[in-house]
Coordinates of C-alpha atoms in Angstrom, one line a residue:
M7 CA 103.9 -6.4 110.8
N8 CA 101.1 -8.9 111.6
L9 CA 100.4 -10.0 115.2
N10 CA 101.8 -13.5 114.7
F11 CA 105.1 -12.2 113.6
K12 CA 105.2 -9.8 116.6
H13 CA 104.6 -12.8 118.8
L14 CA 107.4 -14.7 117.1
I15 CA 109.8 -11.9 117.7
A16 CA 108.8 -11.6 121.3
I17 CA 109.4 -15.3 121.8
M18 CA 112.7 -15.1 120.0
I19 CA 113.8 -12.2 122.3
M20 CA 112.6 -14.2 125.4
C21 CA 114.8 -17.0 124.2
L22 CA 117.7 -14.7 123.7
V23 CA 117.6 -12.9 127.0
G24 CA 116.0 -15.1 129.6
L25 CA 116.1 -18.9 129.2
N26 CA 118.8 -20.6 131.3
F27 CA 120.2 -23.2 128.9
G28 CA 123.3 -25.3 129.3
C29 CA 125.7 -23.6 127.0
N30 CA 128.7 -24.8 125.1
K31 CA 131.9 -22.8 125.1
D32 CA 130.8 -20.5 122.2
F33 CA 128.0 -19.2 124.3
E34 CA 129.7 -18.5 127.7
N35 CA 128.8 -15.2 129.4
T36 CA 126.5 -14.1 126.7
L37 CA 123.0 -14.1 128.2
P38 CA 121.5 -12.6 131.3
K39 CA 120.5 -14.9 134.2
S40 CA 116.9 -14.0 134.2
Y41 CA 114.2 -12.5 132.0
K42 CA 111.8 -9.5 132.7
D43 CA 108.9 -8.8 130.4
N44 CA 109.4 -6.2 127.7
V45 CA 107.8 -3.3 129.5
A46 CA 109.5 -3.9 132.8
S47 CA 112.8 -4.5 131.2
L48 CA 112.7 -1.3 129.2
G49 CA 116.0 0.5 130.0
D50 CA 117.2 -2.1 132.5
G51 CA 120.6 -2.1 130.9
S52 CA 120.7 -5.7 129.7
K53 CA 119.8 -5.1 126.1
K54 CA 122.6 -3.3 124.3
V55 CA 123.8 -2.4 120.8
L56 CA 127.2 -2.1 119.2
Y57 CA 126.7 -0.5 115.8
I58 CA 129.8 -0.5 113.6
I59 CA 129.6 1.5 110.4
L60 CA 132.0 0.6 107.6
D61 CA 132.1 3.5 105.0
G62 CA 132.5 2.5 101.4
V63 CA 133.0 -1.2 102.1
T64 CA 131.3 -3.2 99.3
G65 CA 129.7 -6.5 100.1
A66 CA 131.4 -8.0 97.1
S67 CA 134.8 -7.1 98.6
I68 CA 134.0 -8.6 101.9
K69 CA 132.9 -11.8 100.2
A70 CA 136.1 -11.9 98.1
L71 CA 138.6 -11.0 100.9
A72 CA 136.9 -13.0 103.7
P73 CA 138.5 -10.9 106.5
Q74 CA 139.3 -13.1 109.5
N75 CA 137.1 -11.5 112.2
I76 CA 134.2 -10.7 109.9
T77 CA 134.2 -14.3 108.8
L78 CA 134.0 -15.4 112.4
I79 CA 131.1 -13.0 113.0
N80 CA 129.2 -14.5 110.0
E81 CA 129.3 -17.8 111.7
K82 CA 126.9 -16.4 114.3
A83 CA 125.0 -13.8 112.3
T84 CA 122.2 -13.1 109.9
Y85 CA 124.2 -11.5 107.1
T86 CA 124.4 -10.6 103.5
F87 CA 127.0 -9.6 100.9
D88 CA 124.2 -8.3 98.6
G89 CA 122.9 -5.6 100.9
L90 CA 121.7 -2.3 99.5
T91 CA 122.2 1.3 100.7
D92 CA 118.8 2.0 99.3
D93 CA 116.7 0.9 96.3
N94 CA 116.6 4.2 94.5
L95 CA 118.4 5.6 91.5
N96 CA 119.8 8.8 93.1
V97 CA 123.5 9.5 93.2
M98 CA 124.8 8.0 96.4
T99 CA 126.8 10.0 99.0
N100 CA 128.2 9.1 102.4
A101 CA 125.9 11.7 104.0
A102 CA 122.7 10.3 102.4
A103 CA 123.7 6.7 103.4
W104 CA 124.5 7.7 107.0
T105 CA 121.2 9.5 107.4
T106 CA 119.2 6.6 106.0
M107 CA 120.9 4.1 108.3
L108 CA 120.5 6.2 111.4
T109 CA 116.9 7.3 110.8
G110 CA 115.3 4.4 109.0
A111 CA 114.0 6.7 106.2
E112 CA 115.1 7.1 102.6
Y113 CA 116.4 10.4 101.2
T114 CA 113.0 11.4 99.9
T115 CA 112.0 11.9 103.6
H116 CA 115.2 13.1 105.2
N117 CA 116.2 15.2 102.1
V118 CA 119.9 14.5 102.3
T119 CA 121.5 13.9 98.9
T120 CA 124.8 15.8 99.0
E121 CA 127.9 15.5 101.3
D122 CA 127.2 18.8 103.0
F123 CA 123.9 17.6 104.4
S124 CA 122.0 20.5 102.8
D125 CA 118.2 20.3 103.3
L126 CA 118.6 17.8 106.1
N127 CA 115.2 17.4 107.8
L128 CA 115.1 15.3 110.9
Q129 CA 111.8 16.6 112.1
P130 CA 109.6 13.9 110.5
I131 CA 112.1 11.1 111.0
P132 CA 114.5 11.5 114.1
T133 CA 117.6 9.5 114.4
I134 CA 118.0 6.4 116.6
F135 CA 119.7 8.6 119.2
T136 CA 116.6 10.8 119.5
R137 CA 114.2 7.9 119.5
I138 CA 116.1 6.0 122.2
K139 CA 116.6 9.1 124.3
S140 CA 112.9 9.9 124.3
T141 CA 112.0 6.3 125.3
I142 CA 114.8 5.2 127.7
S143 CA 115.7 8.3 129.7
N144 CA 118.8 6.8 131.4
A145 CA 120.3 5.3 128.2
R146 CA 123.9 6.1 127.6
M147 CA 124.4 6.5 123.8
V148 CA 127.9 7.1 122.5
S149 CA 128.8 8.1 119.0
I150 CA 132.5 7.8 118.0
A151 CA 133.3 9.0 114.5
S152 CA 136.3 9.6 112.2
T153 CA 134.2 12.1 110.2
A154 CA 133.1 15.2 112.1
A155 CA 130.1 15.8 110.0
F156 CA 128.7 12.4 111.0
N157 CA 128.4 13.5 114.7
D158 CA 127.7 17.1 114.0
K159 CA 124.7 16.5 111.8
L160 CA 123.3 13.2 113.1
A161 CA 124.3 12.5 116.7
G162 CA 122.9 15.6 118.4
D163 CA 121.0 13.6 120.9
A164 CA 123.9 11.2 121.7
T165 CA 125.0 11.2 125.3
V166 CA 128.6 11.4 124.3
K167 CA 130.0 12.4 120.9
Q168 CA 133.7 12.0 120.0
N169 CA 135.1 13.4 116.7
L170 CA 138.4 11.8 116.0
T171 CA 141.0 12.1 113.3
D172 CA 141.2 8.5 112.0
D173 CA 140.0 4.9 112.3
A174 CA 142.7 3.9 114.8
A175 CA 141.6 6.6 117.1
V176 CA 138.0 5.5 116.8
K177 CA 139.0 2.0 117.7
T178 CA 140.9 3.1 120.7
A179 CA 138.0 5.3 121.9
V180 CA 135.5 2.3 121.5
L181 CA 137.8 0.1 123.5
S182 CA 137.9 2.7 126.3
E183 CA 134.2 3.1 126.3
L184 CA 133.5 -0.6 126.5
S185 CA 136.1 -1.2 129.3
T186 CA 135.2 1.8 131.6
N187 CA 131.6 2.8 131.1
N188 CA 128.1 1.3 130.9
P189 CA 126.7 2.2 127.4
S190 CA 123.3 1.3 126.1
M191 CA 124.5 1.8 122.5
V192 CA 127.9 2.5 121.0
V193 CA 128.0 3.7 117.4
A194 CA 131.5 3.6 115.7
Q195 CA 132.1 5.1 112.3
F196 CA 135.1 3.9 110.3
H197 CA 136.0 5.9 107.1
G198 CA 139.4 4.5 106.0
A199 CA 138.1 2.1 103.4
E200 CA 136.0 4.9 101.8
T201 CA 139.1 7.1 101.6
A202 CA 141.2 4.3 100.0
G203 CA 138.4 3.3 97.6
A204 CA 137.7 6.9 96.4
A205 CA 141.4 7.3 95.6
N206 CA 142.2 3.8 94.2
G207 CA 139.0 2.0 93.4
Y208 CA 136.5 -0.1 95.4
T209 CA 137.5 -3.6 94.4
A210 CA 139.1 -6.4 96.4
S211 CA 141.9 -6.5 93.9
T212 CA 142.9 -2.9 94.7
P213 CA 145.7 -3.3 97.3
A214 CA 145.1 0.0 99.1
Y215 CA 141.4 -0.6 99.4
A216 CA 141.8 -4.3 100.5
N217 CA 144.4 -3.3 103.1
A218 CA 142.1 -0.7 104.5
I219 CA 139.3 -3.3 104.9
K220 CA 141.7 -5.7 106.5
T221 CA 142.9 -3.1 109.0
I222 CA 139.3 -2.3 110.0
D223 CA 138.7 -6.0 110.4
T224 CA 141.6 -6.1 112.9
Y225 CA 140.0 -3.3 114.8
I226 CA 136.7 -5.2 114.8
G227 CA 138.5 -8.2 116.4
E228 CA 139.9 -6.0 119.1
I229 CA 136.5 -4.4 119.8
L230 CA 134.8 -7.8 120.1
T231 CA 137.5 -9.0 122.5
A232 CA 137.0 -5.9 124.6
L233 CA 133.2 -6.4 124.5
K234 CA 133.5 -9.9 125.9
A235 CA 136.0 -8.8 128.5
R236 CA 133.5 -6.4 130.2
K237 CA 133.0 -6.9 133.9
G238 CA 129.2 -7.0 133.5
F239 CA 129.1 -9.0 130.3
S240 CA 127.5 -12.0 131.9
G241 CA 124.4 -10.0 132.6
E242 CA 124.3 -8.2 129.3
N243 CA 122.9 -9.2 125.9
W244 CA 124.5 -7.4 123.0
L245 CA 123.4 -7.1 119.4
V246 CA 126.3 -6.3 117.2
V247 CA 125.5 -4.6 113.9
L248 CA 128.2 -4.5 111.2
A249 CA 127.0 -2.5 108.2
S250 CA 128.5 -0.7 105.2
N251 CA 127.0 2.8 104.7
K252 CA 127.4 2.4 100.9
G253 CA 129.5 0.7 98.3
G254 CA 131.6 2.5 95.8
G255 CA 131.9 3.9 92.3
V256 CA 129.5 5.7 90.0
S257 CA 125.9 5.5 91.1
G258 CA 122.5 6.3 89.7
G259 CA 120.8 4.7 86.7
A260 CA 117.9 4.7 84.3
V261 CA 114.4 3.6 85.2
G262 CA 114.2 -0.2 85.0
S263 CA 117.9 -0.8 85.7
N264 CA 118.9 -3.4 88.2
I265 CA 119.9 -1.8 91.5
Y266 CA 121.8 -4.9 92.4
G267 CA 124.2 -4.0 89.6
D268 CA 124.9 -0.5 91.1
M269 CA 128.1 -1.2 93.1
S270 CA 127.8 2.2 94.8
R271 CA 124.8 0.6 96.7
N272 CA 126.3 -2.8 97.3
T273 CA 126.8 -3.3 101.1
Y274 CA 127.7 -5.8 103.7
V275 CA 125.3 -6.1 106.7
A276 CA 125.5 -8.5 109.6
F277 CA 123.3 -8.8 112.8
Y278 CA 125.4 -10.8 115.2
N279 CA 124.9 -12.4 118.6
P280 CA 126.6 -15.6 119.8
R281 CA 123.1 -17.2 120.1
F282 CA 122.4 -16.7 116.4
S283 CA 122.9 -19.4 113.8
S284 CA 124.6 -18.4 110.6
F285 CA 122.1 -17.3 108.0
L286 CA 123.2 -15.9 104.7
I287 CA 120.7 -13.8 102.7
N288 CA 121.5 -13.7 99.0
K289 CA 119.9 -11.5 96.4
P290 CA 117.4 -13.2 94.1
D291 CA 118.6 -15.2 91.2
D292 CA 118.5 -13.1 88.0
N293 CA 117.1 -16.2 86.2
S294 CA 114.0 -16.2 88.5
Y295 CA 112.3 -13.2 86.8
P296 CA 109.9 -14.0 84.0
F297 CA 110.1 -12.4 80.7
L298 CA 106.8 -10.7 80.1
G299 CA 105.1 -7.9 78.3
Q300 CA 104.4 -7.2 74.6
A301 CA 106.3 -7.7 71.4
V302 CA 105.8 -7.0 67.7
R303 CA 104.7 -10.0 65.7
M304 CA 105.4 -10.5 62.0
V305 CA 103.5 -13.0 59.9
S306 CA 104.7 -14.1 56.5
N307 CA 102.6 -16.1 53.9
V308 CA 101.8 -15.8 50.3
T309 CA 99.4 -12.9 50.9
T310 CA 100.8 -11.3 54.0
N311 CA 104.0 -9.3 54.2
G312 CA 104.7 -8.5 57.8
Q313 CA 107.8 -6.4 58.3
A314 CA 109.3 -3.3 59.8
L315 CA 111.8 -1.0 57.9
L316 CA 114.3 1.2 59.5
S317 CA 114.1 4.9 58.6
N318 CA 117.9 5.3 58.1
A319 CA 119.1 2.8 55.6
S320 CA 122.8 3.1 56.6
V321 CA 122.2 1.7 60.1
G322 CA 123.2 -2.0 60.0
D323 CA 125.7 -1.6 57.2
F324 CA 128.9 -3.1 58.6
G325 CA 131.0 -2.9 55.5
T326 CA 134.2 -4.9 55.0
S327 CA 136.0 -3.7 58.1
G328 CA 135.3 -2.5 61.6
E329 CA 133.9 -4.1 64.7
Y330 CA 130.2 -4.3 65.6
T331 CA 127.7 -6.2 67.7
F332 CA 124.1 -7.0 66.8
Q333 CA 121.6 -8.7 69.2
M334 CA 117.9 -9.5 69.4
K335 CA 115.3 -11.8 70.9
V336 CA 113.0 -13.8 68.6
R337 CA 110.1 -16.1 69.1
S338 CA 109.0 -18.4 66.2
D339 CA 105.4 -19.6 66.5
G340 CA 105.1 -21.0 63.0
G341 CA 102.8 -24.1 62.7
T342 CA 105.2 -25.8 60.2
A343 CA 108.9 -25.6 59.5
S344 CA 109.9 -22.8 57.2
N345 CA 112.6 -22.2 54.6
Y346 CA 114.0 -19.0 53.1
A347 CA 112.0 -16.6 55.4
H348 CA 114.6 -13.8 55.7
F349 CA 113.4 -12.5 59.1
C350 CA 116.1 -9.9 59.8
G351 CA 118.9 -8.2 57.9
N352 CA 119.7 -5.6 55.2
M353 CA 119.5 -7.7 52.0
S354 CA 117.1 -6.0 49.7
N355 CA 115.4 -9.0 47.9
Y356 CA 114.3 -10.9 51.0
T357 CA 111.1 -11.9 49.2
A358 CA 113.0 -14.0 46.7
R359 CA 113.3 -17.7 47.5
E360 CA 116.9 -18.3 46.7
G361 CA 118.5 -15.3 44.9
L362 CA 120.4 -13.2 47.5
N363 CA 122.2 -9.9 46.9
A364 CA 125.9 -9.9 46.5
T365 CA 126.4 -7.8 49.6
G366 CA 124.8 -7.4 53.0
W367 CA 123.7 -9.9 55.7
D368 CA 120.5 -11.7 56.7
Y369 CA 119.0 -14.2 59.1
M370 CA 116.7 -16.7 57.3
T371 CA 114.7 -19.7 58.5
W372 CA 115.8 -23.2 57.5
G373 CA 113.5 -25.9 58.7
D374 CA 113.2 -25.5 62.5
S375 CA 116.5 -23.6 62.6
Y376 CA 118.0 -20.8 60.6
Y377 CA 120.9 -19.7 58.4
F378 CA 123.1 -16.6 58.8
S379 CA 123.7 -15.4 55.3
F380 CA 126.2 -12.7 54.1
G381 CA 127.8 -11.5 50.9
G382 CA 125.5 -13.3 48.6
A383 CA 126.4 -17.0 48.3
Y384 CA 127.9 -17.3 51.8
A385 CA 125.8 -18.8 54.6
I386 CA 126.3 -20.5 58.0
N387 CA 123.8 -23.2 58.9
V388 CA 123.4 -22.7 62.7
G389 CA 121.5 -25.9 63.2
V390 CA 119.8 -25.0 66.5
N391 CA 116.0 -25.2 66.8
I392 CA 114.2 -21.9 67.4
R393 CA 110.7 -22.9 66.1
D394 CA 109.3 -24.0 69.4
G395 CA 107.1 -21.1 70.5
K396 CA 109.7 -19.9 73.1
W397 CA 111.9 -16.8 73.3
H398 CA 115.5 -17.1 72.1
T399 CA 118.4 -14.7 72.1
L400 CA 120.3 -14.3 68.8
A401 CA 123.4 -12.2 68.3
F402 CA 126.5 -11.9 66.2
K403 CA 129.6 -9.8 66.5
L404 CA 132.2 -8.7 63.9
F405 CA 135.7 -8.5 65.1
N406 CA 139.3 -8.3 63.9
S407 CA 142.3 -10.4 64.8
G408 CA 145.3 -9.0 63.0
A409 CA 144.4 -8.7 59.4
T410 CA 141.6 -11.2 59.6
R411 CA 138.0 -10.3 60.2
Y412 CA 135.6 -12.7 61.9
V413 CA 132.0 -13.2 62.6
A414 CA 131.0 -15.0 65.8
L415 CA 127.4 -16.2 66.2
F416 CA 125.7 -16.6 69.6
Q417 CA 122.4 -18.1 70.7
D418 CA 120.9 -18.6 74.1
G419 CA 124.0 -17.9 76.2
K420 CA 126.4 -19.8 74.0
K421 CA 128.8 -19.0 71.2
V422 CA 127.7 -21.2 68.3
I423 CA 130.4 -20.7 65.7
T424 CA 133.2 -18.4 64.5
A425 CA 133.9 -17.9 60.8
D426 CA 136.5 -16.0 58.7
I427 CA 134.7 -13.2 56.8
T428 CA 137.7 -11.3 55.5
G429 CA 136.8 -9.3 52.4
K430 CA 133.0 -10.0 52.7
D431 CA 130.9 -6.9 52.4
F432 CA 128.1 -6.5 55.1
T433 CA 126.7 -3.3 53.5
N434 CA 123.6 -3.1 51.3
P435 CA 121.7 -0.1 50.0
A436 CA 118.4 -1.5 51.4
A437 CA 117.2 -0.6 54.8
L438 CA 117.5 -2.9 57.8
H439 CA 114.3 -4.9 58.2
L440 CA 112.6 -7.1 60.8
G441 CA 110.0 -9.6 59.7
P442 CA 110.1 -12.4 57.1
G443 CA 108.3 -10.5 54.4
K444 CA 106.0 -12.0 51.8
A445 CA 106.5 -15.8 51.2
T446 CA 106.8 -17.1 47.7
S447 CA 105.2 -20.4 48.6
T448 CA 102.9 -21.7 51.3
S449 CA 105.8 -23.8 52.7
D450 CA 107.9 -20.8 53.3
G451 CA 105.6 -18.9 55.7
A452 CA 106.6 -17.9 59.2
S453 CA 105.3 -16.2 62.3
I454 CA 108.1 -14.5 64.2
S455 CA 108.0 -12.0 67.1
F456 CA 110.8 -9.6 68.0
R457 CA 112.1 -7.8 71.1
D458 CA 115.2 -6.0 72.4
V459 CA 117.1 -5.3 69.2
A460 CA 120.4 -3.5 69.6
I461 CA 123.4 -2.5 67.5
Y462 CA 126.8 -1.4 68.9
N463 CA 129.7 0.1 67.1
Y464 CA 132.2 -2.2 68.8
A465 CA 132.6 -5.9 69.5
L466 CA 131.4 -6.7 73.1
T467 CA 133.5 -9.4 74.9
D468 CA 131.9 -12.8 74.7
D469 CA 131.0 -12.7 78.4
D470 CA 129.4 -9.2 78.3
L471 CA 127.5 -10.1 75.2
I472 CA 126.1 -13.3 76.6
V473 CA 125.0 -11.6 79.8
N474 CA 123.7 -8.5 78.0
M475 CA 121.6 -10.3 75.3
K476 CA 119.7 -12.3 77.9
K477 CA 118.6 -9.2 79.8
E478 CA 115.5 -7.1 79.0
I479 CA 117.1 -4.2 77.1
S480 CA 117.6 -0.8 78.5
L481 CA 120.2 2.0 78.3
V482 CA 121.9 0.6 81.4
V483 CA 124.2 -1.6 79.4
P484 CA 128.0 -1.7 78.9
N485 CA 129.1 1.4 76.9
A486 CA 125.6 2.7 76.1
D487 CA 127.3 5.6 74.3
K488 CA 128.4 3.2 71.6
L489 CA 124.9 2.1 70.7
L490 CA 124.0 2.7 67.1
G491 CA 120.4 1.8 67.8
C492 CA 118.3 0.3 70.6
W493 CA 114.7 -0.9 70.0
P494 CA 112.8 -2.6 72.9
A495 CA 109.9 -3.2 70.5
N496 CA 107.5 -3.3 73.4
E497 CA 105.1 -0.4 72.5
G498 CA 102.1 -2.7 72.4
S499 CA 100.3 -0.6 69.7
G500 CA 101.0 1.7 66.8
T501 CA 103.2 1.5 63.8
V502 CA 106.5 2.7 65.2
L503 CA 109.3 0.8 67.0
K504 CA 111.1 3.6 68.8
D505 CA 114.9 3.8 69.0
I506 CA 115.7 4.7 72.6
S507 CA 119.4 5.4 71.9
A508 CA 120.7 8.8 71.1
A509 CA 120.5 8.1 67.4
K510 CA 116.6 8.0 67.4
N511 CA 116.3 6.0 64.2
N512 CA 112.8 4.4 64.4
F513 CA 111.4 1.3 62.6
T514 CA 108.1 1.7 60.8
I515 CA 105.9 -1.4 60.8
N516 CA 103.2 -2.2 58.3
A517 CA 99.6 -3.2 58.8
A518 CA 100.4 -6.9 58.5
T519 CA 101.9 -6.9 61.9
S520 CA 100.3 -7.5 65.3
W521 CA 101.2 -7.4 69.0
L522 CA 101.9 -10.5 71.1
T523 CA 101.3 -10.5 74.8
F524 CA 103.5 -13.0 76.7
N525 CA 104.7 -14.2 80.1
E526 CA 107.4 -16.7 80.0
A527 CA 109.9 -18.2 82.4
S528 CA 112.9 -19.3 80.5
P529 CA 116.6 -20.0 81.0
F530 CA 117.4 -18.1 77.8
V531 CA 115.8 -14.7 78.6
G532 CA 115.4 -12.7 81.8
G533 CA 112.8 -10.1 82.6
N534 CA 113.3 -6.9 84.5
I535 CA 113.7 -7.3 88.2
S536 CA 110.8 -6.2 90.3
Q537 CA 111.0 -3.4 92.9
E538 CA 109.9 -5.8 95.6
A539 CA 113.0 -7.9 95.0
Y540 CA 115.2 -5.2 96.4
G541 CA 113.6 -5.7 99.8
T542 CA 114.6 -9.3 100.1
V543 CA 118.1 -8.3 101.4
P544 CA 118.9 -6.0 104.3
N545 CA 118.9 -2.3 103.3
G546 CA 120.3 0.6 105.3
I547 CA 116.7 1.6 106.0
D548 CA 116.1 -1.7 107.9
I549 CA 118.8 -1.3 110.6
P550 CA 117.0 1.1 113.0
V551 CA 114.0 -1.3 113.1
M552 CA 116.2 -4.1 114.2
I553 CA 117.8 -1.9 116.9
Y554 CA 114.5 -0.7 118.3
Y555 CA 113.1 -4.2 118.6
W556 CA 116.3 -5.4 120.2
M557 CA 116.0 -2.7 122.8
N558 CA 112.3 -3.6 123.4
I559 CA 111.2 -0.2 121.9
A560 CA 107.8 -0.5 120.2
V561 CA 107.7 1.1 116.7
P562 CA 104.3 2.8 116.2
S563 CA 103.0 3.4 112.7
Q564 CA 103.2 7.1 113.4
W565 CA 107.0 6.9 113.1
G566 CA 106.7 6.2 109.4
L567 CA 109.4 3.6 109.3
T568 CA 109.2 1.4 106.2
G569 CA 112.2 -0.9 107.1
K570 CA 111.8 -4.6 107.6
L571 CA 112.7 -6.7 110.6
Y572 CA 115.0 -9.6 109.8
S573 CA 114.3 -12.4 112.2
P574 CA 117.6 -14.1 113.1
K575 CA 117.8 -17.9 113.3
V576 CA 118.5 -18.7 117.0
N577 CA 120.7 -21.6 118.2
L578 CA 119.3 -23.0 121.4
P579 CA 121.7 -25.6 122.9
I580 CA 120.2 -28.6 124.7
N581 CA 121.0 -29.2 128.3

């Protein structure tokens, strides 16, 4: 954190705790009457934290359900529905999530990965209870949990620990603590939504899960009412943190996968104080990431025969029945319009100008656009320009409706056309090829680059296909086990395009090819998300940093905290 940002935070805290503004009704009895400097006020009792942990509550569910009390909190909070438990690829557990959000360290430091807390190591990274205890000797820290392991493993230095049987008992104990004692920090752990989600599913449309969230929301409303009813509330300044420990569902993924798509990590986080303005933090737009890297480039003219052939000639043979999906990205850089350049397919005589095989399928250039050919004399004129030096997504799927078989063509996020292909044979003895091959005349040449080729043995839904074909390809796709082949074509050198699917059928490219380096921002294609993008929303690792700064506790570099401080927007009424 740079010096200017520290000064900004100090000024913000001064505004929150010390300035005597004329307040409207929303802000009655929320701020202390006077301000003491950070050192003098350390442990003076005015700066307090209520930390409510919502196990298994996805941010997406909170957004969809809009629970009454949480919605009111959002009106005075910095908050997100796109929060993350962490930005790793490990399998997520409650224990790992709790440990991260109470220490400010990820699992590679605290070592917790399983629900039994095996290998827990708090020596290098103590919990917030330990840090506050060592800094503010008279702090009363209370941890009230519906899961005994939460307190037993992580709240050793809490002043008071209560292990209770359910969320209702947790709520009751929190109400009692707020009404009868003088806590510096109260941590409340609610587990009911996690139990309901694990048994029934973690979606807002699941009644048991939705009802569990709504019940917790009712408890939150009661707790906030009790907080404002405290006898000393007029001299106190509370930060209320609402945070999911994790989301729900299957977790983990392949390198390069989008962590935002891992619903086990999707969380809701809110930093609330009645002085705060509402500030929603969304995850970055998927369309904002450039498509960049390298691609194999195939050039066709009367002397050059750029192409890649698949080792297994049966792959890409779709026959007269069955459902399949094919997708790829192409970039046409030809200097002039081209006809008859058969740039992808399994028809054998793709060097011929007009004579097509009686069976098989092929994409071929036609002016600035292209045809989709199949079964010899049958062809669909797509009529959409692709010869513009930009990346485009092309795909088709074969699917059945009753006794009729159809092909649907897609380009750049849209379904272009659907046609009846009943009885047409999409099998050819020749191997699947990429590249337009040798042109028969100078007017038929082409320069086409390829990326992200994939074949599935089922028909993706239109929505899944449109989303999937835009992304930079990986094995983190719908039904990856149904891939017949998956070729990123991003090697950058060599003569092999590797199949990263389980099939391992590689393309071999000839010497007439080259490698294109590119960096393109396009509405049609999306690059892989950067690791830095996961830090643009609150993570579990960030919460301890906010708590320390709220309580005027300096965070030295020796603590090894890597979380970020989210500066709330402050509403300062005018006298």
